[in-house]
Amino acid sequence: MTGPSTVATVTPRAFLPESKLPAAVAWDGNAVRYLDQRALPFEIRVASARTADEIVEAIATLAVRGAPCIGVFAAYGVALLRRSIPEDAAFRAAAARVREARPTAVNLAWAVDRVLSADDMLAEARSIHAEQERVDAAIAAYGAELIPEAARIITHCHTGAIATAGGGTALGVILAAQRAGKRPVVYVNETRPLLQGSRLSELELRSAGVETILQVDSAAAISMARNAVDLVIVGADRVARNGDTANKIGTYALAVLAAHHGIPLYVAAPRSSFDASIADGEQIPIEERDKREVTHFGGARVAADEARAFNPAFDVTPHHLITAFITEYGVLRPPYSESIGEILRVS
Ligand code: MRU
């Protein structure tokens, strides 16, 4: 498998909070460019994918990550492969590999299927990308209304601009509340084992002037017990028809804690993260990743060679622990079979 070619790198010194990140994903004519999120926050590395191997590798290694962003990247990727693989069966096989590069985020299959059914695949990929901007803006606007003044918020994983290739979902809501002058304070869960919270959310929020406090995931209980938290807001990788929601591992624990402490938990997610084909969370495939993500930390071994490990990348939060969904169609409240059913019917 060939590695993706690096287009440009910038040293950490240039990556000051006020500096803007390059686009998460961009079409450049004969490749799909992407920001390699693995290098953040120490390096801004932009790379290019041209082949099916490179597209799959970028998604599988989380160089490109976040459910909607994976969808946008894969959409351009499939449009690119259509041009470079003239033989139909070979093209379909390559597109299928991209579609299966990660199993949990339904946005990936949704975007690939949309592109495959279009006459002009590149135009369809561009539409998916442009729609994400509009969808995220709507989610941010609906969500900001739910955030009280000076709210103390826990968020988990990273749901900002580079996770969607738009403006972000849960982080987009927090940033909109900040722009509205509400001065939120955010406890950022570090998000074991790949630290999307420490590496990405903390930086993005602080760069926008939001007060941030980084905490290990297991500190959420004491933060809540000390009455330091008003609400929790997270994103989603796949939502079933009944509202059961897969998101980054640790979200379920956070939801149980929030319910125990009487704290609302909101899920901000676009329609493309809702899977009309599944009734409940039991049917959501959960990605399990390399045990080295658990047995090593920052490349250094932290467990014995023989240690076995359980490393699910996601968990499923049962719908009854979710206060509301914030979507581009508005805020969905229980009973979810009805409110989710309605957006699935109109879209
Ligand atoms: O493994 P990752 O980093 O792709 O997981 C991402 C998440 O779990 C996000 O919360 C989700 O994809 C929503 S991104 C707007």
mmCIF file of C-alpha atoms and ligand atoms in Angstrom:
data_model
loop_
_atom_site.group_PDB
_atom_site.id
_atom_site.type_symbol
_atom_site.label_atom_id
_atom_site.label_comp_id
_atom_site.label_asym_id
_atom_site.label_seq_id
_atom_site.Cartn_x
_atom_site.Cartn_y
_atom_site.Cartn_z
ATOM 1 C CA MET A 1 0.000 0.000 0.000
ATOM 2 C CA THR A 2 1.496 3.313 -1.032
ATOM 3 C CA GLY A 3 1.441 6.138 1.498
ATOM 4 C CA PRO A 4 -0.255 9.400 0.599
ATOM 5 C CA SER A 5 2.008 12.099 -0.776
ATOM 6 C CA THR A 6 2.533 15.029 1.534
ATOM 7 C CA VAL A 7 1.828 18.307 -0.195
ATOM 8 C CA ALA A 8 2.925 20.744 2.475
ATOM 9 C CA THR A 9 3.873 20.829 6.117
ATOM 10 C CA VAL A 10 4.179 23.745 8.479
ATOM 11 C CA THR A 11 6.130 23.664 11.703
ATOM 12 C CA PRO A 12 4.357 23.809 15.061
ATOM 13 C CA ARG A 13 5.631 27.339 15.618
ATOM 14 C CA ALA A 14 3.303 28.539 12.866
ATOM 15 C CA PHE A 15 0.353 26.783 14.436
ATOM 16 C CA LEU A 16 -0.575 29.418 16.940
ATOM 17 C CA PRO A 17 -4.128 29.599 18.251
ATOM 18 C CA GLU A 18 -5.071 32.505 16.017
ATOM 19 C CA SER A 19 -3.870 30.812 12.842
ATOM 20 C CA LYS A 20 -6.509 29.275 10.582
ATOM 21 C CA LEU A 21 -6.361 25.622 9.636
ATOM 22 C CA PRO A 22 -6.444 24.700 5.938
ATOM 23 C CA ALA A 23 -9.639 23.120 4.592
ATOM 24 C CA ALA A 24 -10.210 19.602 5.905
ATOM 25 C CA VAL A 25 -10.882 18.361 2.364
ATOM 26 C CA ALA A 26 -10.455 19.960 -1.065
ATOM 27 C CA TRP A 27 -10.717 18.805 -4.679
ATOM 28 C CA ASP A 28 -7.642 19.788 -6.628
ATOM 29 C CA GLY A 29 -8.354 18.428 -10.092
ATOM 30 C CA ASN A 30 -6.418 15.180 -10.016
ATOM 31 C CA ALA A 31 -6.339 14.363 -6.296
ATOM 32 C CA VAL A 32 -8.291 14.883 -3.097
ATOM 33 C CA ARG A 33 -6.364 17.064 -0.713
ATOM 34 C CA TYR A 34 -6.838 16.693 2.987
ATOM 35 C CA LEU A 35 -5.555 18.003 6.257
ATOM 36 C CA ASP A 36 -3.814 15.106 8.007
ATOM 37 C CA GLN A 37 -5.516 15.344 11.406
ATOM 38 C CA ARG A 38 -3.083 12.877 12.983
ATOM 39 C CA ALA A 39 -0.359 15.530 12.990
ATOM 40 C CA LEU A 40 -2.367 18.138 14.913
ATOM 41 C CA PRO A 41 -1.833 20.157 17.004
ATOM 42 C CA PHE A 42 1.899 20.010 16.402
ATOM 43 C CA GLU A 43 2.056 20.232 12.661
ATOM 44 C CA ILE A 44 -0.181 21.360 9.821
ATOM 45 C CA ARG A 45 0.302 18.644 7.246
ATOM 46 C CA VAL A 46 -1.651 18.705 4.001
ATOM 47 C CA ALA A 47 -1.573 15.538 1.920
ATOM 48 C CA SER A 48 -3.117 14.235 -1.293
ATOM 49 C CA ALA A 49 -4.917 10.962 -2.059
ATOM 50 C CA ARG A 50 -5.122 9.710 -5.650
ATOM 51 C CA THR A 51 -5.667 5.954 -5.494
ATOM 52 C CA ALA A 52 -8.235 3.754 -3.745
ATOM 53 C CA ASP A 53 -5.459 2.565 -1.407
ATOM 54 C CA GLU A 54 -4.613 6.119 -0.431
ATOM 55 C CA ILE A 55 -8.252 7.113 0.101
ATOM 56 C CA VAL A 56 -8.974 4.034 2.219
ATOM 57 C CA GLU A 57 -5.786 4.480 4.211
ATOM 58 C CA ALA A 58 -6.514 8.143 4.992
ATOM 59 C CA ILE A 59 -9.943 7.186 6.367
ATOM 60 C CA ALA A 60 -8.855 4.027 8.205
ATOM 61 C CA THR A 61 -5.914 5.719 9.944
ATOM 62 C CA LEU A 62 -8.046 8.733 10.974
ATOM 63 C CA ALA A 63 -5.920 11.138 8.942
ATOM 64 C CA VAL A 64 -9.391 12.171 7.755
ATOM 65 C CA ARG A 65 -11.907 11.687 10.529
ATOM 66 C CA GLY A 66 -15.289 12.819 11.894
ATOM 67 C CA ALA A 67 -18.410 11.291 10.353
ATOM 68 C CA PRO A 68 -19.471 14.066 7.928
ATOM 69 C CA CYS A 69 -15.872 14.806 6.919
ATOM 70 C CA ILE A 70 -15.278 11.164 6.033
ATOM 71 C CA GLY A 71 -18.387 11.353 3.848
ATOM 72 C CA VAL A 72 -17.237 14.466 1.991
ATOM 73 C CA PHE A 73 -13.744 13.036 1.482
ATOM 74 C CA ALA A 74 -15.080 9.704 0.223
ATOM 75 C CA ALA A 75 -17.487 11.488 -2.137
ATOM 76 C CA TYR A 76 -14.618 13.307 -3.848
ATOM 77 C CA GLY A 77 -12.562 10.126 -3.692
ATOM 78 C CA VAL A 78 -15.148 8.078 -5.562
ATOM 79 C CA ALA A 79 -15.564 10.861 -8.161
ATOM 80 C CA LEU A 80 -11.797 10.783 -8.639
ATOM 81 C CA LEU A 81 -11.700 6.993 -8.984
ATOM 82 C CA ARG A 82 -14.447 7.150 -11.635
ATOM 83 C CA ARG A 83 -12.013 9.163 -13.769
ATOM 84 C CA SER A 84 -8.953 7.049 -13.127
ATOM 85 C CA ILE A 85 -10.556 3.572 -13.350
ATOM 86 C CA PRO A 86 -12.375 3.296 -16.702
ATOM 87 C CA GLU A 87 -13.373 -0.348 -16.338
ATOM 88 C CA ASP A 88 -16.740 -0.449 -14.584
ATOM 89 C CA ALA A 89 -16.345 -3.567 -12.425
ATOM 90 C CA ALA A 90 -12.942 -2.431 -11.188
ATOM 91 C CA PHE A 91 -14.325 1.029 -10.398
ATOM 92 C CA ARG A 92 -17.301 -0.428 -8.480
ATOM 93 C CA ALA A 93 -14.949 -2.665 -6.489
ATOM 94 C CA ALA A 94 -12.728 0.319 -5.608
ATOM 95 C CA ALA A 95 -15.765 2.399 -4.571
ATOM 96 C CA ALA A 96 -16.958 -0.495 -2.386
ATOM 97 C CA ARG A 97 -13.589 -0.546 -0.622
ATOM 98 C CA VAL A 98 -13.889 3.177 0.116
ATOM 99 C CA ARG A 99 -17.467 2.661 1.371
ATOM 100 C CA GLU A 100 -16.223 0.039 3.821
ATOM 101 C CA ALA A 101 -13.106 1.846 5.024
ATOM 102 C CA ARG A 102 -14.758 2.391 8.434
ATOM 103 C CA PRO A 103 -17.995 0.709 9.536
ATOM 104 C CA THR A 104 -19.726 2.897 12.120
ATOM 105 C CA ALA A 105 -20.282 6.377 10.646
ATOM 106 C CA VAL A 106 -23.206 6.011 8.256
ATOM 107 C CA ASN A 107 -22.219 9.253 6.525
ATOM 108 C CA LEU A 108 -19.537 7.309 4.684
ATOM 109 C CA ALA A 109 -21.897 4.836 2.990
ATOM 110 C CA TRP A 110 -24.518 7.567 2.527
ATOM 111 C CA ALA A 111 -22.092 9.826 0.645
ATOM 112 C CA VAL A 112 -20.614 7.035 -1.488
ATOM 113 C CA ASP A 113 -24.100 5.797 -2.450
ATOM 114 C CA ARG A 114 -25.179 9.332 -3.368
ATOM 115 C CA VAL A 115 -22.182 9.831 -5.630
ATOM 116 C CA LEU A 116 -22.538 6.397 -7.222
ATOM 117 C CA SER A 117 -26.145 7.089 -8.180
ATOM 118 C CA ALA A 118 -25.380 10.473 -9.782
ATOM 119 C CA ASP A 119 -24.707 11.124 -13.476
ATOM 120 C CA ASP A 120 -22.061 13.723 -12.692
ATOM 121 C CA MET A 121 -20.184 12.269 -9.726
ATOM 122 C CA LEU A 122 -17.922 15.263 -9.170
ATOM 123 C CA ALA A 123 -20.871 17.665 -9.170
ATOM 124 C CA GLU A 124 -22.596 15.423 -6.614
ATOM 125 C CA ALA A 125 -19.501 15.389 -4.397
ATOM 126 C CA ARG A 126 -19.337 19.178 -4.584
ATOM 127 C CA SER A 127 -23.034 19.362 -3.599
ATOM 128 C CA ILE A 128 -22.487 17.100 -0.596
ATOM 129 C CA HIS A 129 -19.621 19.354 0.488
ATOM 130 C CA ALA A 130 -21.560 22.606 -0.007
ATOM 131 C CA GLU A 131 -24.629 21.176 1.764
ATOM 132 C CA GLN A 132 -22.502 20.341 4.794
ATOM 133 C CA GLU A 133 -21.692 24.045 5.240
ATOM 134 C CA ARG A 134 -25.380 24.964 5.190
ATOM 135 C CA VAL A 135 -26.432 22.051 7.389
ATOM 136 C CA ASP A 136 -23.792 22.872 10.002
ATOM 137 C CA ALA A 137 -24.833 26.547 10.041
ATOM 138 C CA ALA A 138 -28.435 25.524 10.705
ATOM 139 C CA ILE A 139 -27.410 23.104 13.471
ATOM 140 C CA ALA A 140 -25.290 25.834 15.085
ATOM 141 C CA ALA A 141 -28.149 28.333 14.988
ATOM 142 C CA TYR A 142 -30.758 25.935 16.442
ATOM 143 C CA GLY A 143 -28.313 24.637 19.033
ATOM 144 C CA ALA A 144 -27.054 28.010 20.264
ATOM 145 C CA GLU A 145 -30.586 28.808 21.434
ATOM 146 C CA LEU A 146 -30.418 25.871 23.848
ATOM 147 C CA ILE A 147 -27.214 27.092 25.495
ATOM 148 C CA PRO A 148 -27.797 29.283 28.563
ATOM 149 C CA GLU A 149 -25.590 32.296 29.361
ATOM 150 C CA ALA A 150 -22.234 31.269 30.848
ATOM 151 C CA ALA A 151 -23.169 27.585 30.489
ATOM 152 C CA ARG A 152 -20.626 25.073 31.722
ATOM 153 C CA ILE A 153 -20.471 22.366 29.111
ATOM 154 C CA ILE A 154 -18.803 18.976 28.680
ATOM 155 C CA THR A 155 -17.996 17.875 25.148
ATOM 156 C CA HIS A 156 -16.389 14.641 24.004
ATOM 157 C CA CYS A 157 -14.236 13.809 20.963
ATOM 158 C CA HIS A 158 -14.007 16.486 18.252
ATOM 159 C CA THR A 159 -16.964 17.755 16.252
ATOM 160 C CA GLY A 160 -15.554 20.992 14.850
ATOM 161 C CA ALA A 161 -14.999 22.286 11.332
ATOM 162 C CA ILE A 162 -12.378 19.720 10.345
ATOM 163 C CA ALA A 163 -14.635 16.874 11.552
ATOM 164 C CA THR A 164 -17.354 17.847 9.081
ATOM 165 C CA ALA A 165 -15.614 19.751 6.258
ATOM 166 C CA GLY A 166 -18.203 22.413 7.117
ATOM 167 C CA GLY A 167 -18.586 24.461 10.298
ATOM 168 C CA GLY A 168 -18.863 21.650 12.849
ATOM 169 C CA THR A 169 -21.802 20.142 14.755
ATOM 170 C CA ALA A 170 -21.563 20.088 18.584
ATOM 171 C CA LEU A 171 -18.545 22.403 18.492
ATOM 172 C CA GLY A 172 -20.359 24.559 15.933
ATOM 173 C CA VAL A 173 -23.165 25.002 18.479
ATOM 174 C CA ILE A 174 -20.723 26.031 21.213
ATOM 175 C CA LEU A 175 -18.949 28.443 18.865
ATOM 176 C CA ALA A 176 -22.272 29.995 17.822
ATOM 177 C CA ALA A 177 -23.152 30.471 21.505
ATOM 178 C CA GLN A 178 -19.772 32.154 21.978
ATOM 179 C CA ARG A 179 -20.401 34.467 18.988
ATOM 180 C CA ALA A 180 -23.790 35.324 20.521
ATOM 181 C CA GLY A 181 -21.944 36.579 23.611
ATOM 182 C CA LYS A 182 -22.996 33.727 25.914
ATOM 183 C CA ARG A 183 -19.447 33.040 27.178
ATOM 184 C CA PRO A 184 -19.646 29.234 27.525
ATOM 185 C CA VAL A 185 -17.012 27.416 29.561
ATOM 186 C CA VAL A 186 -16.118 24.020 28.158
ATOM 187 C CA TYR A 187 -14.757 20.980 29.930
ATOM 188 C CA VAL A 188 -13.080 19.168 27.067
ATOM 189 C CA ASN A 189 -12.834 15.407 27.568
ATOM 190 C CA GLU A 190 -9.414 14.305 26.314
ATOM 191 C CA THR A 191 -11.109 11.351 24.548
ATOM 192 C CA ARG A 192 -9.026 8.232 24.968
ATOM 193 C CA PRO A 193 -7.354 6.587 23.212
ATOM 194 C CA LEU A 194 -6.634 8.918 20.264
ATOM 195 C CA LEU A 195 -7.120 12.202 22.104
ATOM 196 C CA GLN A 196 -9.323 14.060 19.649
ATOM 197 C CA GLY A 197 -10.406 16.258 22.587
ATOM 198 C CA SER A 198 -6.900 17.220 23.715
ATOM 199 C CA ARG A 199 -5.462 17.561 20.231
ATOM 200 C CA LEU A 200 -8.348 19.145 18.338
ATOM 201 C CA SER A 201 -11.331 20.396 20.385
ATOM 202 C CA GLU A 202 -9.302 22.187 23.028
ATOM 203 C CA LEU A 203 -7.345 24.073 20.417
ATOM 204 C CA GLU A 204 -10.286 24.922 18.186
ATOM 205 C CA LEU A 205 -12.397 26.229 21.065
ATOM 206 C CA ARG A 206 -9.591 28.223 22.667
ATOM 207 C CA SER A 207 -8.631 29.682 19.276
ATOM 208 C CA ALA A 208 -12.167 31.066 19.107
ATOM 209 C CA GLY A 209 -11.825 32.646 22.542
ATOM 210 C CA VAL A 210 -13.847 30.005 24.414
ATOM 211 C CA GLU A 211 -12.681 29.239 27.946
ATOM 212 C CA THR A 212 -11.575 25.593 27.982
ATOM 213 C CA ILE A 213 -10.637 23.159 30.728
ATOM 214 C CA LEU A 214 -9.143 19.873 29.587
ATOM 215 C CA GLN A 215 -9.997 16.813 31.675
ATOM 216 C CA VAL A 216 -9.433 13.061 31.411
ATOM 217 C CA ASP A 217 -12.623 11.282 30.372
ATOM 218 C CA SER A 218 -13.057 9.723 33.814
ATOM 219 C CA ALA A 219 -13.041 13.175 35.482
ATOM 220 C CA ALA A 220 -16.501 13.890 34.040
ATOM 221 C CA ALA A 221 -18.149 12.274 37.102
ATOM 222 C CA ILE A 222 -16.494 14.539 39.629
ATOM 223 C CA SER A 223 -17.053 17.622 37.440
ATOM 224 C CA MET A 224 -20.754 16.824 37.462
ATOM 225 C CA ALA A 225 -20.843 15.877 41.149
ATOM 226 C CA ARG A 226 -19.352 19.260 42.027
ATOM 227 C CA ASN A 227 -22.175 21.015 40.186
ATOM 228 C CA ALA A 228 -19.695 22.354 37.662
ATOM 229 C CA VAL A 229 -21.593 21.193 34.573
ATOM 230 C CA ASP A 230 -24.867 22.507 33.100
ATOM 231 C CA LEU A 231 -25.081 20.407 29.955
ATOM 232 C CA VAL A 232 -23.306 17.893 27.731
ATOM 233 C CA ILE A 233 -23.174 18.184 23.959
ATOM 234 C CA VAL A 234 -21.685 15.629 21.569
ATOM 235 C CA GLY A 235 -21.871 14.582 17.928
ATOM 236 C CA ALA A 236 -22.933 11.286 16.352
ATOM 237 C CA ASP A 237 -21.674 8.689 13.931
ATOM 238 C CA ARG A 238 -24.962 6.882 13.398
ATOM 239 C CA VAL A 239 -28.443 7.357 14.841
ATOM 240 C CA ALA A 240 -31.020 4.573 14.626
ATOM 241 C CA ARG A 241 -34.734 5.244 13.985
ATOM 242 C CA ASN A 242 -35.493 5.035 17.725
ATOM 243 C CA GLY A 243 -32.739 7.549 18.606
ATOM 244 C CA ASP A 244 -30.083 5.120 19.864
ATOM 245 C CA THR A 245 -26.836 6.847 18.947
ATOM 246 C CA ALA A 246 -23.330 5.619 18.183
ATOM 247 C CA ASN A 247 -20.598 8.121 18.955
ATOM 248 C CA LYS A 248 -16.989 8.084 20.124
ATOM 249 C CA ILE A 249 -16.219 5.562 22.862
ATOM 250 C CA GLY A 250 -16.984 7.148 26.225
ATOM 251 C CA THR A 251 -20.158 8.918 25.123
ATOM 252 C CA TYR A 252 -22.378 6.248 26.676
ATOM 253 C CA ALA A 253 -20.569 6.591 30.020
ATOM 254 C CA LEU A 254 -20.998 10.349 29.824
ATOM 255 C CA ALA A 255 -24.717 9.944 29.101
ATOM 256 C CA VAL A 256 -25.217 7.643 32.093
ATOM 257 C CA LEU A 257 -23.411 10.161 34.296
ATOM 258 C CA ALA A 258 -25.430 13.055 32.912
ATOM 259 C CA ALA A 259 -28.713 11.217 33.566
ATOM 260 C CA HIS A 260 -27.584 10.338 37.102
ATOM 261 C CA HIS A 261 -26.838 14.002 37.828
ATOM 262 C CA GLY A 262 -29.944 15.349 36.071
ATOM 263 C CA ILE A 263 -27.881 17.139 33.406
ATOM 264 C CA PRO A 264 -29.219 17.430 29.833
ATOM 265 C CA LEU A 265 -27.288 15.687 27.069
ATOM 266 C CA TYR A 266 -27.693 16.947 23.509
ATOM 267 C CA VAL A 267 -26.609 15.207 20.318
ATOM 268 C CA ALA A 268 -25.881 17.564 17.413
ATOM 269 C CA ALA A 269 -25.993 15.682 14.117
ATOM 270 C CA PRO A 270 -26.987 16.177 10.487
ATOM 271 C CA ARG A 271 -29.689 14.147 8.730
ATOM 272 C CA SER A 272 -26.899 12.239 6.985
ATOM 273 C CA SER A 273 -25.959 10.646 10.333
ATOM 274 C CA PHE A 274 -29.455 9.169 10.773
ATOM 275 C CA ASP A 275 -29.815 5.657 9.403
ATOM 276 C CA ALA A 276 -33.380 5.054 8.267
ATOM 277 C CA SER A 277 -32.593 1.384 7.660
ATOM 278 C CA ILE A 278 -32.064 0.399 11.283
ATOM 279 C CA ALA A 279 -34.611 0.306 14.076
ATOM 280 C CA ASP A 280 -32.278 0.484 17.074
ATOM 281 C CA GLY A 281 -28.692 0.692 18.234
ATOM 282 C CA GLU A 282 -28.155 -3.068 18.396
ATOM 283 C CA GLN A 283 -27.832 -3.046 14.632
ATOM 284 C CA ILE A 284 -25.086 -0.410 14.519
ATOM 285 C CA PRO A 285 -21.723 -1.973 13.605
ATOM 286 C CA ILE A 286 -19.058 -0.939 16.104
ATOM 287 C CA GLU A 287 -15.523 -0.557 14.822
ATOM 288 C CA GLU A 288 -12.842 -2.293 16.888
ATOM 289 C CA ARG A 289 -9.343 -0.981 16.353
ATOM 290 C CA ASP A 290 -5.759 -2.130 16.863
ATOM 291 C CA LYS A 291 -4.903 -2.996 20.452
ATOM 292 C CA ARG A 292 -1.783 -0.829 20.160
ATOM 293 C CA GLU A 293 -3.994 2.239 20.554
ATOM 294 C CA VAL A 294 -4.553 1.001 24.132
ATOM 295 C CA THR A 295 -1.254 -0.713 24.925
ATOM 296 C CA HIS A 296 0.746 2.306 23.734
ATOM 297 C CA PHE A 297 0.477 5.990 24.530
ATOM 298 C CA GLY A 298 2.013 8.552 22.209
ATOM 299 C CA GLY A 299 3.992 5.743 20.590
ATOM 300 C CA ALA A 300 5.402 4.526 23.918
ATOM 301 C CA ARG A 301 4.455 1.131 25.297
ATOM 302 C CA VAL A 302 2.428 1.385 28.523
ATOM 303 C CA ALA A 303 1.369 -2.257 28.914
ATOM 304 C CA ALA A 304 3.063 -5.631 28.892
ATOM 305 C CA ASP A 305 3.690 -7.283 25.516
ATOM 306 C CA GLU A 306 1.212 -10.027 26.365
ATOM 307 C CA ALA A 307 -1.606 -7.669 27.416
ATOM 308 C CA ARG A 308 -4.885 -8.280 25.639
ATOM 309 C CA ALA A 309 -7.016 -5.223 24.967
ATOM 310 C CA PHE A 310 -10.591 -4.297 24.054
ATOM 311 C CA ASN A 311 -10.580 -1.250 21.810
ATOM 312 C CA PRO A 312 -14.023 -0.310 20.457
ATOM 313 C CA ALA A 313 -13.876 3.073 18.711
ATOM 314 C CA PHE A 314 -17.536 3.832 19.445
ATOM 315 C CA ASP A 315 -20.330 2.969 21.840
ATOM 316 C CA VAL A 316 -24.087 3.269 21.634
ATOM 317 C CA THR A 317 -26.020 5.619 23.885
ATOM 318 C CA PRO A 318 -29.622 4.433 24.398
ATOM 319 C CA HIS A 319 -32.164 7.008 23.230
ATOM 320 C CA HIS A 320 -33.722 7.463 26.680
ATOM 321 C CA LEU A 321 -30.472 9.093 27.888
ATOM 322 C CA ILE A 322 -30.591 11.753 25.150
ATOM 323 C CA THR A 323 -32.428 14.990 25.968
ATOM 324 C CA ALA A 324 -32.721 16.166 22.341
ATOM 325 C CA PHE A 325 -31.134 15.970 18.902
ATOM 326 C CA ILE A 326 -30.056 19.198 17.233
ATOM 327 C CA THR A 327 -30.391 18.812 13.461
ATOM 328 C CA GLU A 328 -30.645 21.086 10.442
ATOM 329 C CA TYR A 329 -34.416 20.526 10.647
ATOM 330 C CA GLY A 330 -34.589 21.838 14.204
ATOM 331 C CA VAL A 331 -34.490 20.342 17.698
ATOM 332 C CA LEU A 332 -35.954 16.838 17.948
ATOM 333 C CA ARG A 333 -37.461 15.768 21.277
ATOM 334 C CA PRO A 334 -38.842 12.419 22.460
ATOM 335 C CA PRO A 335 -40.687 10.389 21.456
ATOM 336 C CA TYR A 336 -37.942 9.938 18.876
ATOM 337 C CA SER A 337 -39.713 7.337 16.813
ATOM 338 C CA GLU A 338 -42.052 10.225 15.913
ATOM 339 C CA SER A 339 -39.683 13.213 15.707
ATOM 340 C CA ILE A 340 -36.913 11.282 13.938
ATOM 341 C CA GLY A 341 -39.538 9.542 11.810
ATOM 342 C CA GLU A 342 -40.699 12.941 10.603
ATOM 343 C CA ILE A 343 -37.281 14.095 9.329
ATOM 344 C CA LEU A 344 -36.687 10.712 7.734
ATOM 345 C CA ARG A 345 -39.984 11.036 5.888
ATOM 346 C CA VAL A 346 -39.306 14.518 4.493
ATOM 347 C CA SER A 347 -35.711 13.878 3.440
HETATM 348 O O1 MRU B 1 -13.017 8.165 15.303
HETATM 349 P P1 MRU B 1 -13.430 9.560 14.959
HETATM 350 O O2 MRU B 1 -12.482 10.598 15.432
HETATM 351 O O3 MRU B 1 -13.772 9.703 13.483
HETATM 352 O O4 MRU B 1 -14.804 9.758 15.760
HETATM 353 C C1 MRU B 1 -15.517 10.951 15.596
HETATM 354 C C2 MRU B 1 -16.714 11.076 16.465
HETATM 355 O O5 MRU B 1 -17.070 10.196 17.202
HETATM 356 C C3 MRU B 1 -17.519 12.338 16.305
HETATM 357 O O6 MRU B 1 -18.163 12.658 17.500
HETATM 358 C C4 MRU B 1 -18.564 12.145 15.208
HETATM 359 O O7 MRU B 1 -17.998 11.572 14.063
HETATM 360 C C5 MRU B 1 -19.220 13.421 14.841
HETATM 361 S S1 MRU B 1 -18.127 14.545 13.983
HETATM 362 C C6 MRU B 1 -19.074 15.926 13.647
#
